[in-house]
mmCIF file of C-alpha atoms in Angstrom:
data_model
loop_
_atom_site.group_PDB
_atom_site.id
_atom_site.type_symbol
_atom_site.label_atom_id
_atom_site.label_comp_id
_atom_site.label_asym_id
_atom_site.label_seq_id
_atom_site.Cartn_x
_atom_site.Cartn_y
_atom_site.Cartn_z
ATOM 1 C CA MET Z 1 0.252 -24.176 22.864
ATOM 2 C CA PRO Z 2 -2.486 -22.851 25.156
ATOM 3 C CA CYS Z 3 -1.205 -19.382 26.005
ATOM 4 C CA VAL Z 4 -0.669 -19.006 22.101
ATOM 5 C CA ILE Z 5 -4.138 -19.696 21.807
ATOM 6 C CA LEU Z 6 -4.996 -17.100 24.149
ATOM 7 C CA SER Z 7 -3.042 -14.663 23.315
ATOM 8 C CA GLY Z 8 -2.624 -14.641 19.714
ATOM 9 C CA PRO Z 9 -5.879 -12.945 18.917
ATOM 10 C CA TYR Z 10 -5.820 -9.978 21.356
ATOM 11 C CA PHE Z 11 -4.057 -7.378 18.938
ATOM 12 C CA PRO Z 12 -5.450 -9.176 15.278
ATOM 13 C CA SER Z 13 -8.899 -8.803 16.949
ATOM 14 C CA ARG Z 14 -8.269 -4.901 17.934
ATOM 15 C CA LEU Z 15 -6.656 -4.492 14.114
ATOM 16 C CA TYR Z 16 -9.513 -5.979 12.267
ATOM 17 C CA GLY Z 17 -11.393 -3.114 13.705
ATOM 18 C CA VAL Z 18 -9.085 -0.393 12.452
ATOM 19 C CA THR Z 19 -9.774 -2.069 9.107
ATOM 20 C CA THR Z 20 -13.299 -2.180 9.070
ATOM 21 C CA LEU Z 21 -13.022 1.698 10.188
ATOM 22 C CA GLN Z 22 -10.956 2.025 7.358
ATOM 23 C CA SER Z 23 -12.764 0.412 4.872
ATOM 24 C CA TYR Z 24 -15.804 2.450 5.709
ATOM 25 C CA VAL Z 25 -14.092 5.690 5.720
ATOM 26 C CA TYR Z 26 -12.616 4.978 2.180
ATOM 27 C CA TYR Z 27 -16.047 4.292 0.717
ATOM 28 C CA LEU Z 28 -17.806 6.910 2.789
ATOM 29 C CA ASN Z 29 -15.434 9.412 0.819
ATOM 30 C CA ASP Z 30 -16.948 7.878 -2.627
ATOM 31 C CA SER Z 31 -13.467 8.506 -4.265
ATOM 32 C CA GLU Z 32 -12.913 8.305 -7.747
ATOM 33 C CA ASP Z 33 -10.638 5.401 -8.301
ATOM 34 C CA ALA Z 34 -10.904 3.035 -10.737
ATOM 35 C CA LEU Z 35 -13.391 0.015 -10.007
ATOM 36 C CA THR Z 36 -10.401 -2.408 -9.641
ATOM 37 C CA ILE Z 37 -9.157 -0.537 -6.488
ATOM 38 C CA LYS Z 38 -12.481 -0.371 -4.981
ATOM 39 C CA PHE Z 39 -12.728 -4.052 -5.850
ATOM 40 C CA LEU Z 40 -9.361 -4.495 -4.517
ATOM 41 C CA VAL Z 41 -10.241 -2.870 -1.074
ATOM 42 C CA ALA Z 42 -13.523 -4.825 -1.183
ATOM 43 C CA ILE Z 43 -11.474 -8.296 -1.263
ATOM 44 C CA VAL Z 44 -8.990 -7.594 1.347
ATOM 45 C CA TRP Z 45 -11.870 -6.360 3.764
ATOM 46 C CA ILE Z 46 -13.613 -9.849 2.960
ATOM 47 C CA LEU Z 47 -10.444 -11.738 3.261
ATOM 48 C CA ASP Z 48 -9.549 -9.851 6.547
ATOM 49 C CA THR Z 49 -13.270 -11.096 8.131
ATOM 50 C CA LEU Z 50 -12.684 -14.643 6.762
ATOM 51 C CA HIS Z 51 -9.665 -14.691 8.954
ATOM 52 C CA ILE Z 52 -11.314 -13.150 12.023
ATOM 53 C CA LEU Z 53 -13.534 -15.978 11.436
ATOM 54 C CA PHE Z 54 -11.251 -18.561 11.203
ATOM 55 C CA MET Z 55 -9.436 -17.459 14.038
ATOM 56 C CA SER Z 56 -12.933 -17.251 16.441
ATOM 57 C CA HIS Z 57 -13.304 -20.978 15.294
ATOM 58 C CA ALA Z 58 -9.598 -22.070 16.267
ATOM 59 C CA LEU Z 59 -10.889 -20.504 19.700
ATOM 60 C CA TYR Z 60 -13.613 -22.120 20.001
ATOM 61 C CA TYR Z 61 -12.572 -25.437 19.002
ATOM 62 C CA TYR Z 62 -9.448 -25.466 21.468
ATOM 63 C CA LEU Z 63 -11.006 -23.479 24.360
ATOM 64 C CA ILE Z 64 -14.848 -24.823 24.462
ATOM 65 C CA THR Z 65 -15.237 -27.862 22.291
ATOM 66 C CA GLY Z 66 -11.633 -28.929 23.273
ATOM 67 C CA TYR Z 67 -12.187 -28.198 26.938
ATOM 68 C CA GLY Z 68 -11.024 -30.801 29.311
ATOM 69 C CA VAL Z 69 -9.272 -32.651 26.726
ATOM 70 C CA PRO Z 70 -5.446 -32.171 26.463
ATOM 71 C CA THR Z 71 -4.943 -34.012 23.469
ATOM 72 C CA SER Z 72 -6.791 -31.951 21.263
ATOM 73 C CA PHE Z 73 -3.828 -29.312 21.423
ATOM 74 C CA GLU Z 74 -1.651 -32.193 19.905
ATOM 75 C CA TYR Z 75 -3.770 -31.714 16.710
ATOM 76 C CA ILE Z 76 -3.895 -28.841 14.063
ATOM 77 C CA VAL Z 77 -7.889 -27.958 13.574
ATOM 78 C CA TRP Z 78 -8.508 -27.105 9.744
ATOM 79 C CA SER Z 79 -8.933 -23.125 10.687
ATOM 80 C CA LEU Z 80 -5.013 -22.671 11.428
ATOM 81 C CA PRO Z 81 -3.627 -23.369 7.942
ATOM 82 C CA ALA Z 82 -6.948 -21.611 6.512
ATOM 83 C CA MET Z 83 -6.049 -18.356 8.426
ATOM 84 C CA VAL Z 84 -1.876 -19.011 6.907
ATOM 85 C CA LEU Z 85 -3.546 -19.048 3.678
ATOM 86 C CA VAL Z 86 -5.857 -15.937 4.121
ATOM 87 C CA ASN Z 87 -2.684 -13.953 5.223
ATOM 88 C CA ALA Z 88 -0.588 -15.226 2.443
ATOM 89 C CA ILE Z 89 -3.662 -13.771 -0.322
ATOM 90 C CA VAL Z 90 -3.998 -10.821 1.660
ATOM 91 C CA ILE Z 91 0.117 -9.949 1.500
ATOM 92 C CA SER Z 92 0.346 -11.076 -1.872
ATOM 93 C CA ALA Z 93 -2.398 -8.693 -3.090
ATOM 94 C CA VAL Z 94 -1.197 -5.806 -1.338
ATOM 95 C CA GLN Z 95 2.289 -5.937 -2.926
ATOM 96 C CA CYS Z 96 1.010 -6.377 -6.088
ATOM 97 C CA PHE Z 97 -0.975 -3.357 -5.667
ATOM 98 C CA PHE Z 98 2.159 -1.199 -4.295
ATOM 99 C CA ALA Z 99 4.222 -3.184 -7.805
ATOM 100 C CA HIS Z 100 1.379 -1.605 -9.969
ATOM 101 C CA GLN Z 101 2.013 1.818 -8.830
ATOM 102 C CA ILE Z 102 5.743 1.181 -9.170
ATOM 103 C CA TYR Z 103 5.383 0.257 -12.846
ATOM 104 C CA HIS Z 104 3.098 3.466 -13.758
ATOM 105 C CA LEU Z 105 5.535 5.614 -12.079
ATOM 106 C CA CYS Z 106 8.778 4.185 -13.926
ATOM 107 C CA ARG Z 107 9.941 5.453 -17.414
ATOM 108 C CA PRO Z 108 8.963 3.137 -20.038
ATOM 109 C CA ARG Z 109 12.852 1.869 -20.648
ATOM 110 C CA VAL Z 110 12.821 1.245 -16.560
ATOM 111 C CA ARG Z 111 9.573 -0.422 -15.512
ATOM 112 C CA TRP Z 112 10.244 -3.966 -17.068
ATOM 113 C CA TRP Z 113 13.944 -4.315 -15.282
ATOM 114 C CA VAL Z 114 11.572 -2.741 -12.009
ATOM 115 C CA THR Z 115 8.731 -4.546 -11.934
ATOM 116 C CA PRO Z 116 9.436 -8.168 -12.530
ATOM 117 C CA PRO Z 117 11.934 -8.736 -9.859
ATOM 118 C CA ILE Z 118 9.200 -7.550 -7.492
ATOM 119 C CA MET Z 119 6.401 -9.747 -9.020
ATOM 120 C CA LEU Z 120 8.508 -12.399 -9.014
ATOM 121 C CA SER Z 121 9.524 -12.629 -5.250
ATOM 122 C CA ILE Z 122 5.898 -11.652 -4.962
ATOM 123 C CA VAL Z 123 4.617 -15.049 -6.669
ATOM 124 C CA VAL Z 124 7.703 -17.201 -4.848
ATOM 125 C CA GLU Z 125 6.554 -15.769 -1.274
ATOM 126 C CA LEU Z 126 2.826 -16.863 -2.216
ATOM 127 C CA GLY Z 127 4.186 -20.298 -3.208
ATOM 128 C CA PHE Z 128 5.715 -20.913 0.339
ATOM 129 C CA GLY Z 129 2.631 -19.053 2.011
ATOM 130 C CA MET Z 130 0.534 -21.921 0.231
ATOM 131 C CA GLU Z 131 2.681 -24.855 0.952
ATOM 132 C CA THR Z 132 2.845 -23.395 4.677
ATOM 133 C CA ALA Z 133 -0.757 -24.019 4.505
ATOM 134 C CA VAL Z 134 -1.292 -27.481 2.498
ATOM 135 C CA LEU Z 135 1.641 -29.054 5.122
ATOM 136 C CA GLN Z 136 -0.719 -27.996 8.155
ATOM 137 C CA PHE Z 137 -3.984 -29.562 5.982
ATOM 138 C CA VAL Z 138 -2.857 -32.470 5.360
ATOM 139 C CA ASN Z 139 -0.772 -33.036 8.490
ATOM 140 C CA HIS Z 140 -3.078 -32.406 11.404
ATOM 141 C CA GLU Z 141 -0.221 -33.272 13.867
ATOM 142 C CA VAL Z 142 1.181 -29.794 16.024
ATOM 143 C CA SER Z 143 4.594 -31.439 15.377
ATOM 144 C CA ILE Z 144 4.087 -30.474 11.798
ATOM 145 C CA VAL Z 145 5.080 -26.878 12.682
ATOM 146 C CA THR Z 146 8.693 -28.095 13.760
ATOM 147 C CA GLN Z 147 9.230 -29.426 10.337
ATOM 148 C CA ILE Z 148 8.117 -26.678 8.079
ATOM 149 C CA THR Z 149 9.555 -23.326 10.013
ATOM 150 C CA PHE Z 150 12.697 -24.114 8.154
ATOM 151 C CA TYR Z 151 11.591 -25.087 4.711
ATOM 152 C CA ALA Z 152 8.440 -22.819 4.683
ATOM 153 C CA VAL Z 153 8.224 -20.243 7.163
ATOM 154 C CA THR Z 154 11.536 -18.716 7.341
ATOM 155 C CA PRO Z 155 11.563 -18.462 3.520
ATOM 156 C CA VAL Z 156 8.469 -16.752 3.546
ATOM 157 C CA MET Z 157 9.255 -14.028 5.998
ATOM 158 C CA THR Z 158 12.870 -12.948 4.251
ATOM 159 C CA ILE Z 159 11.536 -13.055 0.726
ATOM 160 C CA MET Z 160 8.252 -11.194 2.330
ATOM 161 C CA GLY Z 161 11.326 -8.609 4.145
ATOM 162 C CA LEU Z 162 13.376 -8.564 0.605
ATOM 163 C CA ALA Z 163 10.020 -7.743 -1.520
ATOM 164 C CA GLU Z 164 9.321 -5.276 1.120
ATOM 165 C CA VAL Z 165 12.790 -3.850 1.152
ATOM 166 C CA VAL Z 166 12.709 -3.451 -2.711
ATOM 167 C CA ILE Z 167 9.265 -2.113 -3.240
ATOM 168 C CA THR Z 168 10.008 0.809 -0.566
ATOM 169 C CA MET Z 169 13.119 1.472 -2.324
ATOM 170 C CA SER Z 170 11.759 1.874 -5.215
ATOM 171 C CA LEU Z 171 8.764 3.597 -4.133
ATOM 172 C CA CYS Z 172 11.213 6.279 -2.572
ATOM 173 C CA ILE Z 173 13.475 6.456 -5.370
ATOM 174 C CA LEU Z 174 10.572 7.421 -7.830
ATOM 175 C CA LEU Z 175 8.912 9.707 -5.429
ATOM 176 C CA TYR Z 176 12.298 11.257 -5.000
ATOM 177 C CA ASP Z 177 13.021 11.559 -9.189
ATOM 178 C CA ARG Z 178 9.597 13.074 -9.210
ATOM 179 C CA GLY Z 179 9.987 15.621 -6.495
ATOM 180 C CA SER Z 180 13.503 16.870 -7.538
ATOM 181 C CA GLY Z 181 12.250 17.236 -10.932
ATOM 182 C CA SER Z 182 9.280 19.645 -9.753
ATOM 183 C CA ALA Z 183 9.451 23.142 -9.304
ATOM 184 C CA LEU Z 184 6.257 23.365 -7.536
ATOM 185 C CA PRO Z 185 6.734 23.805 -3.883
ATOM 186 C CA ARG Z 186 3.419 22.034 -2.758
ATOM 187 C CA THR Z 187 4.319 18.878 -5.060
ATOM 188 C CA LYS Z 188 7.784 18.526 -3.275
ATOM 189 C CA ARG Z 189 6.205 18.759 0.107
ATOM 190 C CA LEU Z 190 3.322 16.187 -1.271
ATOM 191 C CA LEU Z 191 6.123 13.551 -2.587
ATOM 192 C CA ASN Z 192 8.168 13.861 0.666
ATOM 193 C CA THR Z 193 5.250 13.095 2.816
ATOM 194 C CA LEU Z 194 4.658 10.264 0.490
ATOM 195 C CA ILE Z 195 8.170 8.842 1.366
ATOM 196 C CA ILE Z 196 8.072 9.244 4.431
ATOM 197 C CA TYR Z 197 4.761 7.074 4.659
ATOM 198 C CA ALA Z 198 6.638 4.458 2.639
ATOM 199 C CA VAL Z 199 9.405 4.286 4.889
ATOM 200 C CA ASN Z 200 7.207 4.265 7.844
ATOM 201 C CA ARG Z 201 4.890 1.203 6.703
ATOM 202 C CA CYS Z 202 7.687 -0.662 5.826
ATOM 203 C CA LEU Z 203 9.607 -0.082 8.958
ATOM 204 C CA LEU Z 204 7.005 -1.453 10.627
ATOM 205 C CA ILE Z 205 6.406 -4.990 8.279
ATOM 206 C CA LEU Z 206 9.957 -5.462 8.798
ATOM 207 C CA LEU Z 207 9.768 -5.027 12.426
ATOM 208 C CA ALA Z 208 7.141 -7.431 12.933
ATOM 209 C CA ALA Z 209 8.815 -10.077 10.204
ATOM 210 C CA ALA Z 210 11.757 -9.594 12.206
ATOM 211 C CA ALA Z 211 10.155 -11.069 15.526
ATOM 212 C CA ILE Z 212 8.974 -13.943 13.833
ATOM 213 C CA LEU Z 213 11.965 -15.030 12.236
ATOM 214 C CA ALA Z 214 13.941 -14.571 15.660
ATOM 215 C CA VAL Z 215 10.914 -16.609 17.262
ATOM 216 C CA VAL Z 216 11.561 -19.480 14.691
ATOM 217 C CA LEU Z 217 14.967 -19.415 15.131
ATOM 218 C CA ALA Z 218 15.182 -19.457 18.688
ATOM 219 C CA ALA Z 219 12.931 -22.785 18.606
ATOM 220 C CA GLN Z 220 9.311 -21.091 19.826
ATOM 221 C CA ASP Z 221 7.627 -22.875 17.152
ATOM 222 C CA MET Z 222 3.930 -22.068 18.544
ATOM 223 C CA TRP Z 223 4.473 -18.406 19.186
ATOM 224 C CA PHE Z 224 5.207 -17.704 15.371
ATOM 225 C CA LEU Z 225 1.568 -18.539 14.799
ATOM 226 C CA ALA Z 226 0.673 -15.921 17.311
ATOM 227 C CA LEU Z 227 2.766 -13.317 15.388
ATOM 228 C CA SER Z 228 1.943 -14.178 11.944
ATOM 229 C CA LEU Z 229 -1.760 -13.524 12.515
ATOM 230 C CA VAL Z 230 -1.008 -9.706 12.743
ATOM 231 C CA ILE Z 231 1.283 -9.986 9.026
ATOM 232 C CA GLY Z 232 -1.730 -9.803 7.080
ATOM 233 C CA LYS Z 233 -3.628 -7.143 9.277
ATOM 234 C CA LEU Z 234 -0.516 -4.446 9.225
ATOM 235 C CA TYR Z 235 -0.797 -5.117 4.954
ATOM 236 C CA ALA Z 236 -4.567 -4.443 4.914
ATOM 237 C CA ASN Z 237 -3.877 -1.299 6.958
ATOM 238 C CA SER Z 238 -0.861 -0.054 4.968
ATOM 239 C CA LEU Z 239 -3.287 -0.322 1.622
ATOM 240 C CA LEU Z 240 -6.287 1.690 3.274
ATOM 241 C CA ALA Z 241 -4.336 4.061 5.142
ATOM 242 C CA SER Z 242 -2.109 5.096 1.975
ATOM 243 C CA LEU Z 243 -5.738 5.279 -0.033
ATOM 244 C CA ASN Z 244 -7.325 7.337 3.001
ATOM 245 C CA SER Z 245 -4.200 9.674 3.487
ATOM 246 C CA ARG Z 246 -4.900 11.149 0.150
ATOM 247 C CA GLU Z 247 -7.897 13.352 1.197
ATOM 248 C CA HIS Z 248 -5.702 14.786 4.105
ATOM 249 C CA LEU Z 249 -2.784 15.348 2.119
ATOM 250 C CA ARG Z 250 -5.014 16.974 -0.404
ATOM 251 C CA SER Z 251 -6.727 19.429 2.504
ATOM 252 C CA GLN Z 252 -2.580 20.362 3.323
ATOM 253 C CA GLY Z 253 -2.350 21.429 0.191
ATOM 254 C CA THR Z 254 -5.283 23.761 -0.131
ATOM 255 C CA GLY Z 255 -4.120 26.226 2.389
ATOM 256 C CA SER Z 256 -1.045 26.622 -0.006
ATOM 257 C CA PRO Z 257 -0.888 29.786 -2.360
ATOM 258 C CA PRO Z 258 -0.976 28.310 -6.088
ATOM 259 C CA ASP Z 259 1.947 28.108 -8.024
ATOM 260 C CA LEU Z 260 1.520 30.713 -11.262
ATOM 261 C CA CYS Z 261 3.421 30.116 -14.396
ATOM 262 C CA VAL Z 262 3.484 32.152 -17.796
ATOM 263 C CA CYS Z 263 1.288 29.685 -20.380
ATOM 264 C CA VAL Z 264 1.018 31.865 -23.206
ATOM 265 C CA VAL Z 265 3.447 34.891 -24.604
ATOM 266 C CA HIS Z 266 2.635 36.888 -27.795
ATOM 267 C CA PHE Z 267 2.750 40.391 -28.914
ATOM 268 C CA ALA Z 268 -0.038 42.228 -30.632
ATOM 269 C CA ASN Z 269 -0.672 46.071 -32.132
ATOM 270 C CA LEU Z 270 -2.525 47.819 -30.409
ATOM 271 C CA PRO Z 271 -5.324 49.678 -31.993
ATOM 272 C CA LYS Z 272 -5.257 53.178 -32.487
ATOM 273 C CA LEU Z 273 -8.020 55.277 -30.050
ATOM 274 C CA PRO Z 274 -10.185 57.929 -31.679
ATOM 275 C CA GLY Z 275 -9.219 61.454 -30.656
ATOM 276 C CA ASP Z 276 -5.690 60.478 -30.193
ATOM 277 C CA ILE Z 277 -3.051 62.478 -31.710
ATOM 278 C CA GLU Z 278 -0.945 61.125 -34.010
ATOM 279 C CA SER Z 279 2.807 61.082 -32.315
ATOM 280 C CA PHE Z 280 4.918 59.612 -34.815
ATOM 281 C CA LYS Z 281 4.854 59.374 -38.591
ATOM 282 C CA ASN Z 282 7.453 56.773 -40.473
ATOM 283 C CA LYS Z 283 9.115 57.617 -43.677
ATOM 284 C CA THR Z 284 5.997 56.815 -46.050
ATOM 285 C CA GLY Z 285 3.735 58.695 -44.247
ATOM 286 C CA ARG Z 286 1.647 55.932 -42.390
ATOM 287 C CA VAL Z 287 0.972 55.867 -38.601
ATOM 288 C CA ASP Z 288 1.966 53.038 -37.016
ATOM 289 C CA ALA Z 289 0.450 52.176 -33.358
ATOM 290 C CA PRO Z 290 3.241 51.156 -30.703
ATOM 291 C CA GLU Z 291 3.582 47.299 -30.030
ATOM 292 C CA ALA Z 292 2.801 45.943 -26.319
ATOM 293 C CA ALA Z 293 3.564 42.838 -25.152
ATOM 294 C CA VAL Z 294 0.539 41.058 -24.234
ATOM 295 C CA ILE Z 295 0.994 38.446 -21.754
ATOM 296 C CA ASP Z 296 -1.331 35.693 -20.188
ATOM 297 C CA VAL Z 297 -0.649 34.378 -16.973
ATOM 298 C CA THR Z 298 -3.406 31.436 -15.674
ATOM 299 C CA ILE Z 299 -2.958 29.596 -12.870
ATOM 300 C CA ASP Z 300 -0.954 26.016 -13.296
ATOM 301 C CA PRO Z 301 -1.913 23.521 -10.371
ATOM 302 C CA ALA Z 302 0.153 20.944 -9.054
ATOM 303 C CA PRO Z 303 -0.807 17.537 -10.286
ATOM 304 C CA ASP Z 304 -2.059 15.440 -7.630
ATOM 305 C CA SER Z 305 0.455 13.511 -6.331
ATOM 306 C CA THR Z 306 -1.455 11.994 -3.554
ATOM 307 C CA MET Z 307 -2.983 9.477 -6.773
ATOM 308 C CA MET Z 308 0.610 7.855 -6.799
ATOM 309 C CA LEU Z 309 -0.133 5.886 -3.886
#
């Protein structure tokens, strides 16, 4: 327990600095996102700040208040389950954001077959996370951690991993379908980059979830608390990174030549210029000006694919 308390907050505290920086960059760019997206970013940052405050309280309780009292490590302070609850809310909120993007990317006939399973897994995952926090709130003994690892922690990590795989596969399939149906090279490059970002995010989160499951199966009960502190930070940063990377992707596309397409094609009779010599006549004696094709060529900019994520 003392080793977990000392080493657990090391990486989460640094990831919180990255979260704060990305939140600042997001609002500094003054994006044209909807108010719901801006509100979501604010909520995620506030919850992440609460997570750090709860973690600091736990450190102070065990290392300062409980200094020289070995029995203090036999009980769970209230801030530990509070961190679990905040993590569960942050993870569910970020997954709902990506599920919302999938809903708008899907065709109308398909979206009701794709998004409901994702939302159901998110709700079940949030329920197990709240169960873990409530059990720790009710029972303050450290021995409760051993009891909840298999019927609360393991289901949470398993469902979270499955939901993440489904979300990433759905995004990759939808983005690839958009890219294959587009004739614009710039759009294809942007969509391929978004696919790479989605896969990298999924692999990073799955790695953390697999580490927690490995620790739980190895009966190292308290160490999963230290690793679980990182999960919420990874989700918060994945949301902010997906939003802030759009400006970088747009800047990459500005150097490429615009795609041209023929928008209007029509035929018109050219007026006869004064002083021209009549070059031909029809059978009735009327003078007809030669017909010429007038083609209007306009620039058709590629759609902003960065708004898909």
